[in-house]
JSON list of C-alpha atoms in Angstrom, two decimals:
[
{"chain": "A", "resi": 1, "resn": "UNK", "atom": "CA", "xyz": [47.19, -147.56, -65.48]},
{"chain": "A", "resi": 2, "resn": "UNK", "atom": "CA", "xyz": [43.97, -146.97, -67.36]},
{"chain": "A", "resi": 3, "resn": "UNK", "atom": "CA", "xyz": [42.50, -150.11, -65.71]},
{"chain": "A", "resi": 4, "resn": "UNK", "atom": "CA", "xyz": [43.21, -149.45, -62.40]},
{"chain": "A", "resi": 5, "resn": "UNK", "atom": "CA", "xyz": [41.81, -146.10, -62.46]},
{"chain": "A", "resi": 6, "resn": "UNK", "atom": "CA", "xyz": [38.50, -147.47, -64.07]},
{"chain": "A", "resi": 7, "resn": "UNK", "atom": "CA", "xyz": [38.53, -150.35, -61.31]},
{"chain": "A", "resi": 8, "resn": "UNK", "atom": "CA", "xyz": [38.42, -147.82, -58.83]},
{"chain": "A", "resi": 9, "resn": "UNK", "atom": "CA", "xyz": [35.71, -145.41, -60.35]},
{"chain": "A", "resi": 10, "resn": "UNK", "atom": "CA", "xyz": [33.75, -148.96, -60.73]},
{"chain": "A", "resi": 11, "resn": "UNK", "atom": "CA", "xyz": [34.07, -149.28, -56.77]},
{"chain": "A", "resi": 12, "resn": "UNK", "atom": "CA", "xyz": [33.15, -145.80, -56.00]},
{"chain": "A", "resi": 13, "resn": "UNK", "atom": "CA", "xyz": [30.29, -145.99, -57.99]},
{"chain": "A", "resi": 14, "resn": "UNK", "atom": "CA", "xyz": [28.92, -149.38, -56.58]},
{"chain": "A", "resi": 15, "resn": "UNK", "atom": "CA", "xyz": [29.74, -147.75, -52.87]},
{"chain": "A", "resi": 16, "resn": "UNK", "atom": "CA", "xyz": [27.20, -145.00, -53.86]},
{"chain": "A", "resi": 17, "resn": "UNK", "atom": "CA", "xyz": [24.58, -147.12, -55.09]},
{"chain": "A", "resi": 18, "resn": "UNK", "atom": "CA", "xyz": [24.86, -149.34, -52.00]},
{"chain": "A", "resi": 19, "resn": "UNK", "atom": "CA", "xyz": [24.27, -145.88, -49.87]},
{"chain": "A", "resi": 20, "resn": "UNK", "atom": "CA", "xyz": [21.72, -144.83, -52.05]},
{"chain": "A", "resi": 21, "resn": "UNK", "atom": "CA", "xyz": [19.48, -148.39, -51.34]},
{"chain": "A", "resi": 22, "resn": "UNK", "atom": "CA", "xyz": [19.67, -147.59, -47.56]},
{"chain": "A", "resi": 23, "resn": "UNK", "atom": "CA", "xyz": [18.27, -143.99, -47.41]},
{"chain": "A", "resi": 24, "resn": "UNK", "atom": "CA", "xyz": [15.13, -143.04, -46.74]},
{"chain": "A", "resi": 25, "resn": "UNK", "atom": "CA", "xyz": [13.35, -145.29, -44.40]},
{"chain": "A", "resi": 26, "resn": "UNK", "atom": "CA", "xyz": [10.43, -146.61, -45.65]},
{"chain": "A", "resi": 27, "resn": "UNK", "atom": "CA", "xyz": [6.78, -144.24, -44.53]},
{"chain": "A", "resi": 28, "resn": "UNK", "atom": "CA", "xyz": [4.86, -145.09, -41.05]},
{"chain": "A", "resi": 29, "resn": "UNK", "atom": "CA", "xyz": [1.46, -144.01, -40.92]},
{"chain": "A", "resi": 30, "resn": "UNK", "atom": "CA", "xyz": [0.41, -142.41, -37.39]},
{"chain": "A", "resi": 31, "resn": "UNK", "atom": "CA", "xyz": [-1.81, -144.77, -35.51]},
{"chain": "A", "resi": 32, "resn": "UNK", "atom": "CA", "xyz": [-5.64, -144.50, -36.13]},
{"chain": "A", "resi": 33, "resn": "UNK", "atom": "CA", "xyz": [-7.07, -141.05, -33.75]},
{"chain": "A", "resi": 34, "resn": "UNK", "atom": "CA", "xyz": [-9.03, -142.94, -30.63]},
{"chain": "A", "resi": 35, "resn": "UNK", "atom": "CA", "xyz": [-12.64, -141.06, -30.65]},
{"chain": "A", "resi": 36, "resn": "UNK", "atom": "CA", "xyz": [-13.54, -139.89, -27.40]},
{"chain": "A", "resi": 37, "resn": "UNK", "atom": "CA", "xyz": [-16.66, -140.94, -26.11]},
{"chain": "A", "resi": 38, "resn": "UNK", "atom": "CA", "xyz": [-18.66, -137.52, -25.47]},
{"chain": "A", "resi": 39, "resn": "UNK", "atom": "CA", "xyz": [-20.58, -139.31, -22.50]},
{"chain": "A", "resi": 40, "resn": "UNK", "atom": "CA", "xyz": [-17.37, -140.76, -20.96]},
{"chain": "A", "resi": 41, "resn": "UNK", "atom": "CA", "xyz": [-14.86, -138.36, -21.90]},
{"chain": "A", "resi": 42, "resn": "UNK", "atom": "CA", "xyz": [-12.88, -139.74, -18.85]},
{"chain": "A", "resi": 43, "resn": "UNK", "atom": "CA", "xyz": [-13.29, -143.54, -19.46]},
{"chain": "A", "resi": 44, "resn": "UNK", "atom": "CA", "xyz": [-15.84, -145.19, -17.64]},
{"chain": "A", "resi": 45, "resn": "UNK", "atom": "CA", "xyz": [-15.96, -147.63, -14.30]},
{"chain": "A", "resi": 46, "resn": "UNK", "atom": "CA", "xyz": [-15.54, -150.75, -14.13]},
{"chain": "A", "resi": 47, "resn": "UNK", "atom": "CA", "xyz": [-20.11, -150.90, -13.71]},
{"chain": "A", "resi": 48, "resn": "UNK", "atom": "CA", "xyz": [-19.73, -149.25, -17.33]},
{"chain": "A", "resi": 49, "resn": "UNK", "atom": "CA", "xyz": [-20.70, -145.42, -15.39]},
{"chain": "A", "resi": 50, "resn": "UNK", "atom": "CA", "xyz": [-19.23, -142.63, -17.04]},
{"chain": "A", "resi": 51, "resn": "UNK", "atom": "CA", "xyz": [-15.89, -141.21, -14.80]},
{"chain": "A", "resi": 52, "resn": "UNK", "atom": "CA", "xyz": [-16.40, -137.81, -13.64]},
{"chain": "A", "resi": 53, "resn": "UNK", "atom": "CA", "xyz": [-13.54, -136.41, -11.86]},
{"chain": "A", "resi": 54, "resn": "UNK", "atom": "CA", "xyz": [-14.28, -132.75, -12.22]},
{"chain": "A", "resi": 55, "resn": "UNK", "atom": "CA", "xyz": [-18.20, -133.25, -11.61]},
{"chain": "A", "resi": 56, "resn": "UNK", "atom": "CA", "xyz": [-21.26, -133.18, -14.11]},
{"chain": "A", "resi": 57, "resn": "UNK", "atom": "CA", "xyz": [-22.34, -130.08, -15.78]},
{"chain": "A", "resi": 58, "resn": "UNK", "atom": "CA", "xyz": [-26.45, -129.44, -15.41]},
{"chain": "A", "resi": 59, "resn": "UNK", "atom": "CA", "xyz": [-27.48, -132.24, -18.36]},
{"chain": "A", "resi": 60, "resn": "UNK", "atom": "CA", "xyz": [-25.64, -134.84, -16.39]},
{"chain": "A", "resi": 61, "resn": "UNK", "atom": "CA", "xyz": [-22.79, -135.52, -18.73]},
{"chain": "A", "resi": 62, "resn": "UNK", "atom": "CA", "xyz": [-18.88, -135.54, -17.04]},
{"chain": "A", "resi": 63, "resn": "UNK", "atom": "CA", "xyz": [-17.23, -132.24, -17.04]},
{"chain": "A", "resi": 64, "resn": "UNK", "atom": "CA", "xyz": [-14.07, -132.04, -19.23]},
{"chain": "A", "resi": 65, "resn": "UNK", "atom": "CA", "xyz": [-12.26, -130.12, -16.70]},
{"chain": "A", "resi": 66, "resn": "UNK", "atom": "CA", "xyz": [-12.12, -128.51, -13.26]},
{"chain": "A", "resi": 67, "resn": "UNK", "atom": "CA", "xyz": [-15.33, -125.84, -13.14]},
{"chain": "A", "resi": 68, "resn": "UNK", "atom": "CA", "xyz": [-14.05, -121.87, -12.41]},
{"chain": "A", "resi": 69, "resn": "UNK", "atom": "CA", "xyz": [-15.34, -119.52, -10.00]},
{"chain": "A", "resi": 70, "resn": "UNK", "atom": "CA", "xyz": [-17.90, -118.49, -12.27]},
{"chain": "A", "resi": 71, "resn": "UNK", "atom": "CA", "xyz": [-20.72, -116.18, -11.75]},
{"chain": "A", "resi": 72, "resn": "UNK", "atom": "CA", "xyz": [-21.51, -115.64, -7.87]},
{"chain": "A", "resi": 73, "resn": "UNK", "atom": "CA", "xyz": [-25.03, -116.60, -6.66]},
{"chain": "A", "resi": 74, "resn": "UNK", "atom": "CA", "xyz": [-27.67, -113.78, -5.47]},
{"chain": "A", "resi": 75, "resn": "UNK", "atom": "CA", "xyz": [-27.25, -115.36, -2.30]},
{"chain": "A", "resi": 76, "resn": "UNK", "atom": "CA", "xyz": [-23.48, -115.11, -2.27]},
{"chain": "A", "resi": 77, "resn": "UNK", "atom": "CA", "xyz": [-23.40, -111.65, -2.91]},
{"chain": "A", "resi": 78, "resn": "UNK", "atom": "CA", "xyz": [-22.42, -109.16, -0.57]},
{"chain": "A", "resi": 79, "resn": "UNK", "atom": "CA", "xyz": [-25.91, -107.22, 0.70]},
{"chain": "A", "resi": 80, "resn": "UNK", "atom": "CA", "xyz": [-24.96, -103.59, 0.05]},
{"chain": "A", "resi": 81, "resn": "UNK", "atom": "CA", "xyz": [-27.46, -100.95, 1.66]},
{"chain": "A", "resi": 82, "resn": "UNK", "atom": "CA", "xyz": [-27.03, -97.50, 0.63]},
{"chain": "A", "resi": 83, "resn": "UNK", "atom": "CA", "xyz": [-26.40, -95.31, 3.79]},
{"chain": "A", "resi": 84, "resn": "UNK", "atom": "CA", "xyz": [-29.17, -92.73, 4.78]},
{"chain": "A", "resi": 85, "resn": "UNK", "atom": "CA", "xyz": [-28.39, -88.88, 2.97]},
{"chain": "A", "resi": 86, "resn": "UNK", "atom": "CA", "xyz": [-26.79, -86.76, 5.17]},
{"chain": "A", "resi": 87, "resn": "UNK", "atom": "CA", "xyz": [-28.14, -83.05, 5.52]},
{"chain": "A", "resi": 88, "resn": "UNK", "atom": "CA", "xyz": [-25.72, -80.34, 4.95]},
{"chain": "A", "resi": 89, "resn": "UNK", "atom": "CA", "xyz": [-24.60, -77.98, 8.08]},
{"chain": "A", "resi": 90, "resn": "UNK", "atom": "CA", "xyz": [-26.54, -75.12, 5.67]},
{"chain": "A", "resi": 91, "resn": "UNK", "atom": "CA", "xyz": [-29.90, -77.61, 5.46]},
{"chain": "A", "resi": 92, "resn": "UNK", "atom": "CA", "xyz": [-33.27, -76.20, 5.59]},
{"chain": "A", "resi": 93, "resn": "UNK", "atom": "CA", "xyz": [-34.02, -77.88, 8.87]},
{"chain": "A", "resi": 94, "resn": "UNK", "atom": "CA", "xyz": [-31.91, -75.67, 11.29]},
{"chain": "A", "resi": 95, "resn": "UNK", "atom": "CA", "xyz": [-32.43, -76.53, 14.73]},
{"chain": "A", "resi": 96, "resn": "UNK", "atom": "CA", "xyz": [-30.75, -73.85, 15.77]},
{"chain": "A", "resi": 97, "resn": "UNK", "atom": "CA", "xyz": [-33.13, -70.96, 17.65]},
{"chain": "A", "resi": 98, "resn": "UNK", "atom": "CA", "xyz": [-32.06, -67.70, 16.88]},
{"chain": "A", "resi": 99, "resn": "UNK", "atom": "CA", "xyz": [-34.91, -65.44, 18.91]},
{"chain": "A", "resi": 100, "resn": "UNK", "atom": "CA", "xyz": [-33.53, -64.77, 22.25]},
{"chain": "A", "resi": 101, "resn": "UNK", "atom": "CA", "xyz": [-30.14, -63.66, 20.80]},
{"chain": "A", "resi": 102, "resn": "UNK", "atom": "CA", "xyz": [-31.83, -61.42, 18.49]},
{"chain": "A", "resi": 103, "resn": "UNK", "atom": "CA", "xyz": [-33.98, -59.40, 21.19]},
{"chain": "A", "resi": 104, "resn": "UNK", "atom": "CA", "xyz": [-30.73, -58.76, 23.07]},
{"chain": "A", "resi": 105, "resn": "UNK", "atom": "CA", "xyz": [-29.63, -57.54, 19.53]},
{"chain": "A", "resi": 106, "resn": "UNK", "atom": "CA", "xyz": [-32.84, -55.39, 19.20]},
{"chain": "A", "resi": 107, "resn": "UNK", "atom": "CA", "xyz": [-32.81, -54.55, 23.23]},
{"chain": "A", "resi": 108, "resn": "UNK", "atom": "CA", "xyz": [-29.41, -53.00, 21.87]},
{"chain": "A", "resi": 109, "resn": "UNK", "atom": "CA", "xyz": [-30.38, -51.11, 19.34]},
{"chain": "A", "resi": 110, "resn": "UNK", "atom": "CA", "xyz": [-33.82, -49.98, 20.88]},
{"chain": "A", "resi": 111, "resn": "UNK", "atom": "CA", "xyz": [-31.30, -48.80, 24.18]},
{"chain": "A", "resi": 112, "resn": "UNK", "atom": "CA", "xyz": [-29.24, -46.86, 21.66]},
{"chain": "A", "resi": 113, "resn": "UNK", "atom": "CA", "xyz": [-32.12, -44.80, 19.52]},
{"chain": "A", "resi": 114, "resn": "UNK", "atom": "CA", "xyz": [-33.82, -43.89, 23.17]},
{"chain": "A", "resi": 115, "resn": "UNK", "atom": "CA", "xyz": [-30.56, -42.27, 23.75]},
{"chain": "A", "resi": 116, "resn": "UNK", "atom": "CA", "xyz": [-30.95, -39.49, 21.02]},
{"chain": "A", "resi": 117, "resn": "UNK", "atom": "CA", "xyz": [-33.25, -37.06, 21.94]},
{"chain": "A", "resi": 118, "resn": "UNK", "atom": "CA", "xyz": [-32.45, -34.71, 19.46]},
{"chain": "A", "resi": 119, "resn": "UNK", "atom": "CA", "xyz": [-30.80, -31.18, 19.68]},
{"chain": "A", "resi": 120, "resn": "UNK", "atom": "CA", "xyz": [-27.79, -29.84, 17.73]},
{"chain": "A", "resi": 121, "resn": "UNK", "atom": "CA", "xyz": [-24.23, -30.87, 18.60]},
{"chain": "A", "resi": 122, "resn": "UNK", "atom": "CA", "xyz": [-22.08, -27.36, 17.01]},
{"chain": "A", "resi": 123, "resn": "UNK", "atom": "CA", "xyz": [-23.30, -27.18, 13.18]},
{"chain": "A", "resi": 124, "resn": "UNK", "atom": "CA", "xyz": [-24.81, -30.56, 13.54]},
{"chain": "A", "resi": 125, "resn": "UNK", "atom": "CA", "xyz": [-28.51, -30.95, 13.73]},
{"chain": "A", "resi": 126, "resn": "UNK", "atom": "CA", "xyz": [-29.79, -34.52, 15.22]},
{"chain": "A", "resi": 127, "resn": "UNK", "atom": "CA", "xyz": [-33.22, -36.28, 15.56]},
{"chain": "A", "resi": 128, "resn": "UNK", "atom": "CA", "xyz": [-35.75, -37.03, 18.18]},
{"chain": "A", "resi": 129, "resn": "UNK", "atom": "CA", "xyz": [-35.29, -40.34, 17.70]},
{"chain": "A", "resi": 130, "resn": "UNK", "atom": "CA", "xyz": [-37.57, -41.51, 21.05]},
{"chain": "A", "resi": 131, "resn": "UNK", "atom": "CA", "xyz": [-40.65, -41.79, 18.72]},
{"chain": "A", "resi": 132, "resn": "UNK", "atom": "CA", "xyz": [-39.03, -44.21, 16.25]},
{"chain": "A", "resi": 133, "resn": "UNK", "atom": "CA", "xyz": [-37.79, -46.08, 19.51]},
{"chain": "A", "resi": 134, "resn": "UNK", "atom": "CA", "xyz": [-41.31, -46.91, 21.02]},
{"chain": "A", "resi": 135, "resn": "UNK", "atom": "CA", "xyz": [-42.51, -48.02, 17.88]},
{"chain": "A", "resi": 136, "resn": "UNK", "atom": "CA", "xyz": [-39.44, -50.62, 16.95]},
{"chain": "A", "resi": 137, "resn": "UNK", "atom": "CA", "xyz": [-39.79, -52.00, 21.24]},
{"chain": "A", "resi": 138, "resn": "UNK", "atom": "CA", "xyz": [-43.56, -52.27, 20.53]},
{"chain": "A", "resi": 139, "resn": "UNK", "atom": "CA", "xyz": [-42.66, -54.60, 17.20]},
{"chain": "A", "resi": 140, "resn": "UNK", "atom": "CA", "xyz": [-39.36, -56.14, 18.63]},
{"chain": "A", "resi": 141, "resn": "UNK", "atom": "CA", "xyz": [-40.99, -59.50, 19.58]},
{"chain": "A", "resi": 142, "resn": "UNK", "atom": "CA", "xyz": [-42.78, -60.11, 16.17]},
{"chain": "A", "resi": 143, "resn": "UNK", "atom": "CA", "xyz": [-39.53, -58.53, 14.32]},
{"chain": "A", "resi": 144, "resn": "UNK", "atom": "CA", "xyz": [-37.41, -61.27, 16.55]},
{"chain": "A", "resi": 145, "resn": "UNK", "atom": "CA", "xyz": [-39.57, -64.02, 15.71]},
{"chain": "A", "resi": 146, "resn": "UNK", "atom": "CA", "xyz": [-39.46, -63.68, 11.74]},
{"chain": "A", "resi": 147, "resn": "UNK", "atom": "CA", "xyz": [-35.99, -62.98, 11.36]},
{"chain": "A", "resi": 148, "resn": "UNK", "atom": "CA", "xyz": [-35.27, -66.55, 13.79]},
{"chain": "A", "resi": 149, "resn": "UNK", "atom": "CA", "xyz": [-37.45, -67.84, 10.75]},
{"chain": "A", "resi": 150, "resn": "UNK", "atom": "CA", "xyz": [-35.80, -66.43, 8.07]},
{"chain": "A", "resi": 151, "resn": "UNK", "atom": "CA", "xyz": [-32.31, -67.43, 9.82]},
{"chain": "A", "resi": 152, "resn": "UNK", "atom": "CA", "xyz": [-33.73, -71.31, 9.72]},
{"chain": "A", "resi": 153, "resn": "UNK", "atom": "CA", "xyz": [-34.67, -71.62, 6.43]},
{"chain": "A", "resi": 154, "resn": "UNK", "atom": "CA", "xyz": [-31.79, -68.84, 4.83]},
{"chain": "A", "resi": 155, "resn": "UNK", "atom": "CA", "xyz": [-28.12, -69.36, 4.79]},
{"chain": "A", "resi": 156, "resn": "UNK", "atom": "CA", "xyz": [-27.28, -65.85, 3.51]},
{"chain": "A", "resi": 157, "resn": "UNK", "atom": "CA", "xyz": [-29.63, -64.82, 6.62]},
{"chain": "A", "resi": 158, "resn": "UNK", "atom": "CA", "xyz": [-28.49, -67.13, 8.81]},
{"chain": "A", "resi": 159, "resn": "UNK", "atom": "CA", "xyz": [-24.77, -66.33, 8.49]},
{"chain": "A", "resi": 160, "resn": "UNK", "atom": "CA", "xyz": [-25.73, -62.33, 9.69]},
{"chain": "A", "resi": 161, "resn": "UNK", "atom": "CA", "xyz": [-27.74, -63.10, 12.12]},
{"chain": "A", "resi": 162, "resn": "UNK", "atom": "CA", "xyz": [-24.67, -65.54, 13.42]},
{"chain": "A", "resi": 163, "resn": "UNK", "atom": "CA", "xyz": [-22.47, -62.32, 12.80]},
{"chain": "A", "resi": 164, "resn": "UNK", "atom": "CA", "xyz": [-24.24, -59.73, 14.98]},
{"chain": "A", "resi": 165, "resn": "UNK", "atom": "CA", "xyz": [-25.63, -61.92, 17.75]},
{"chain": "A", "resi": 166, "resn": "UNK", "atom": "CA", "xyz": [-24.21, -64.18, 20.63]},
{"chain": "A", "resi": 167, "resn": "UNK", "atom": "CA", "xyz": [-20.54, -64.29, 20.04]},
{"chain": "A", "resi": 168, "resn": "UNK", "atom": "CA", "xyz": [-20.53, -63.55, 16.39]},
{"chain": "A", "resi": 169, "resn": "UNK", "atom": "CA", "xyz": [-17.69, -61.97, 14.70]},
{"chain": "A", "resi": 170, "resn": "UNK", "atom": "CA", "xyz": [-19.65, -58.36, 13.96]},
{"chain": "A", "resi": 171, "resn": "UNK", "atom": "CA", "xyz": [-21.10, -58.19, 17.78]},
{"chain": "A", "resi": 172, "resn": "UNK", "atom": "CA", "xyz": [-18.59, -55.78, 18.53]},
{"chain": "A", "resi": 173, "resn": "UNK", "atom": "CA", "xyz": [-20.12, -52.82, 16.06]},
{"chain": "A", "resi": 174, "resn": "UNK", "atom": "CA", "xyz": [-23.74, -52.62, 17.80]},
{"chain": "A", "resi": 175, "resn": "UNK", "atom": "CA", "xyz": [-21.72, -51.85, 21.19]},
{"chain": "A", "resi": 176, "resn": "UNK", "atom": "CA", "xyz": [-19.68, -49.22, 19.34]},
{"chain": "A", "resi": 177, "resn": "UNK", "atom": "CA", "xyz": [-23.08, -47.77, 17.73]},
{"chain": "A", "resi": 178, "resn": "UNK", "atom": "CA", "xyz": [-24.81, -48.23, 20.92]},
{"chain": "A", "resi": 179, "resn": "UNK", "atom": "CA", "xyz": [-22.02, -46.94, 23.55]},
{"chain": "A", "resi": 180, "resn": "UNK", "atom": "CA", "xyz": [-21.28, -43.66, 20.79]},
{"chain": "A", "resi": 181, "resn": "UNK", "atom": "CA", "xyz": [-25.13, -43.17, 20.12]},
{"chain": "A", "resi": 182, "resn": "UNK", "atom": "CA", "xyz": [-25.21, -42.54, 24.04]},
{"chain": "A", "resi": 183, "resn": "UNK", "atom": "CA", "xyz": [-22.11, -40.52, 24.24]},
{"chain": "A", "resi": 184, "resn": "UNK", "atom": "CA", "xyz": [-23.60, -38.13, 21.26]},
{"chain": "A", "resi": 185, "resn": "UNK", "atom": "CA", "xyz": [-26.86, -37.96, 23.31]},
{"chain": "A", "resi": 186, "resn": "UNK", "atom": "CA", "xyz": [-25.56, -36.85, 26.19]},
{"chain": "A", "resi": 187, "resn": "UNK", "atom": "CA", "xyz": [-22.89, -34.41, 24.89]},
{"chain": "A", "resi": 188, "resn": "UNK", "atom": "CA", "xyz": [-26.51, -32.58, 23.07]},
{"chain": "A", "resi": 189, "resn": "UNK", "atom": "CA", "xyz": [-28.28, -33.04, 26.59]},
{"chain": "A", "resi": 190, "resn": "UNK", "atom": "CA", "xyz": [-25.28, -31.57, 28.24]},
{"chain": "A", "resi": 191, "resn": "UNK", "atom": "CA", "xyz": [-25.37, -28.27, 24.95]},
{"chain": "A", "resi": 192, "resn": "UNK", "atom": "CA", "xyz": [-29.07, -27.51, 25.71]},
{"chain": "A", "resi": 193, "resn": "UNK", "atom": "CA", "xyz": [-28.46, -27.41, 29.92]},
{"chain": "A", "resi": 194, "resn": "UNK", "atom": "CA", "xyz": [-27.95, -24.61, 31.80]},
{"chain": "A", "resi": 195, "resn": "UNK", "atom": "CA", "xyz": [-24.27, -22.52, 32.03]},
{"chain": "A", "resi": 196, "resn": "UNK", "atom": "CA", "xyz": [-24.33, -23.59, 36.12]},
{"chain": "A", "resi": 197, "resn": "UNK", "atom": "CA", "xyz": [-24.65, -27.58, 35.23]},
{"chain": "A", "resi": 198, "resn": "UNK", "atom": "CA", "xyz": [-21.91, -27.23, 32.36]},
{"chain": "A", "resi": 199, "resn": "UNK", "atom": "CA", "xyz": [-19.81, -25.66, 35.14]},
{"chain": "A", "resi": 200, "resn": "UNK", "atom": "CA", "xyz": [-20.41, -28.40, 37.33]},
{"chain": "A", "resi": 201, "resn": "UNK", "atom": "CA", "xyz": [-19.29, -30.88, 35.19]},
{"chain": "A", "resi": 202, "resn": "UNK", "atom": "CA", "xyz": [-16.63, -28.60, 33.95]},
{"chain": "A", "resi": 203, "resn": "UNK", "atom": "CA", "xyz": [-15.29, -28.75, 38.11]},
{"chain": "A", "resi": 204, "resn": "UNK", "atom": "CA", "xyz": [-15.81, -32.22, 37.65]},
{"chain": "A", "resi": 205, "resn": "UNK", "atom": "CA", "xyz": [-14.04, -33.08, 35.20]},
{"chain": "A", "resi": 206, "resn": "UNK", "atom": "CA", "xyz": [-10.78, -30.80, 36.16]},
{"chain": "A", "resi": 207, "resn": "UNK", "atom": "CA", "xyz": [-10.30, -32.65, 39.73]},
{"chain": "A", "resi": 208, "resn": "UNK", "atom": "CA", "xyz": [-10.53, -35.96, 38.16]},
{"chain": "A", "resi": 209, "resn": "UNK", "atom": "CA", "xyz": [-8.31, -35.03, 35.90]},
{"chain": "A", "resi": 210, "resn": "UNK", "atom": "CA", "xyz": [-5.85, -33.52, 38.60]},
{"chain": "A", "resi": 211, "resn": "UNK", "atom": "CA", "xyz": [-6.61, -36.99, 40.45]},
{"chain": "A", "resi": 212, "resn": "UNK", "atom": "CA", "xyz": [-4.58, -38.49, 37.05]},
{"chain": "A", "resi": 213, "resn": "UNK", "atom": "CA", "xyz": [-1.71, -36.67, 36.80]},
{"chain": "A", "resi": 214, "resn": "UNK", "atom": "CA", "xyz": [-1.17, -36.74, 40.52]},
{"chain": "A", "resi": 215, "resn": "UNK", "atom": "CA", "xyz": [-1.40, -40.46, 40.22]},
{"chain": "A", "resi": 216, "resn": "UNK", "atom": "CA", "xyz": [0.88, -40.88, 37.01]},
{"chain": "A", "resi": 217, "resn": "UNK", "atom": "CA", "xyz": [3.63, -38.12, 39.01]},
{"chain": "A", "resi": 218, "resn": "UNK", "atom": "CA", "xyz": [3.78, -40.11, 42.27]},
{"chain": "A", "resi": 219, "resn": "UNK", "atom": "CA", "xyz": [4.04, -43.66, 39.82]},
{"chain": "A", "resi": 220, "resn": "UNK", "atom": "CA", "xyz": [7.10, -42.11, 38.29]},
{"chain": "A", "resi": 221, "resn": "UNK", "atom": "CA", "xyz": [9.13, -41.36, 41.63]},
{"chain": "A", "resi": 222, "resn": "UNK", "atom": "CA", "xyz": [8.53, -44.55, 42.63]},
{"chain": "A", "resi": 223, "resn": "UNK", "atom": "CA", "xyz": [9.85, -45.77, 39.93]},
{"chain": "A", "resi": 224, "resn": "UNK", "atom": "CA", "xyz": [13.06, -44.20, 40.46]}
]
């Protein structure tokens, strides 16, 4: 018994040892690097010239690879001109004329001072303002004539002037002042006249007033 278990430690012994001389394979070494030759990096032709598949860079040698886009040429470049400056609506240079809108504006105001003559309307004492008047139609022209300057060159100016001339948004208050100026006037006129003329208009005023209602009754029975 003792024998046959030595015989068989003998064979599993000799069956490692036999592994064991077959294991590691024996060391390659990796074949010698090839040098690339810097003026053929491509190989060369069969005339010996270097191979150049991908061009030559500027010192005549064979580019490794294919060139990028790289930097774009002066002439390639897109010509950019820079657009001329454009003035703004408010810009000095205006070449908008202001001066025959502003005499109709003074012609306005020059109709509504001539108007009041002065004279007292109940408690309230007015001006002779005919004086005043001659002297601002005697300077209207000049007056007219700066301010179209000063309209030109100003946008604070500009914008009034645009306000109380042509169709401007503040036209309507010099025909209020004008229109009322005249309606004062002539309601002081019509104090200082004679007790005949205010009876006049006094008659006046009560047939065109019975005119009215005469009008405004016979509208109603047609109406019904």
């Amino acid at each position: 018994m003792t024998t046959a278990v030595a015989d068989v430690d003998a064979a599993f012994e000799a069956a490692l040892s036999a592994d064991a001389g077959r294991g590691v394979p024996a060391y390659v070494p990796a074949p010698p690097r090839q040098e690339r030759d810097p003026e053929a990096p491509h190989g060369r032709a069969e005339d010996g010239s270097p191979l150049a598949p991908y061009g030559v860079k500027q010192d005549g040698t064979p580019r490794l690879r294919e060139p990028g886009p790289g930097r774009p040429k002066a002439e390639d470049k897109p010509r950019v001109t820079s657009a001329p400056a454009v003035k703004a609506a408010g810009a000095k240079a205006a070449a908008a004329d202001y001066t025959d809108d502003l005499l109709g504006l003074g012609t306005a105001v020059w109709l509504g001072i001539s108007s009041m003559k002065g004279g007292a309307l109940g408690p309230v004492r007015l001006p002779d303002c005919r004086p005043y008047a001659a002297v601002w139609k005697q300077t209207l022209p000049q007056m007219a004539a700066v301010w179209n300057t000063a309209a030109q060159q100003n946008d604070q100016v500009r914008s009034a002037v645009e306000k109380f001339t042509g169709e401007g948004t503040m036209t309507w208050v010099v025909g209020v002042a004008v229109v009322s100026a005249g309606f004062v006037s002539s309601c002081v006129e019509l104090a200082k006249a004679p007790p005949e003329v205010r009876a006049n208009a006094t008659a006046a005023n009560d047939a065109q007033l019975q005119a009215y209602v005469s009008r405004q009754v016979e509208a109603m029975g047609a109406a019904a």
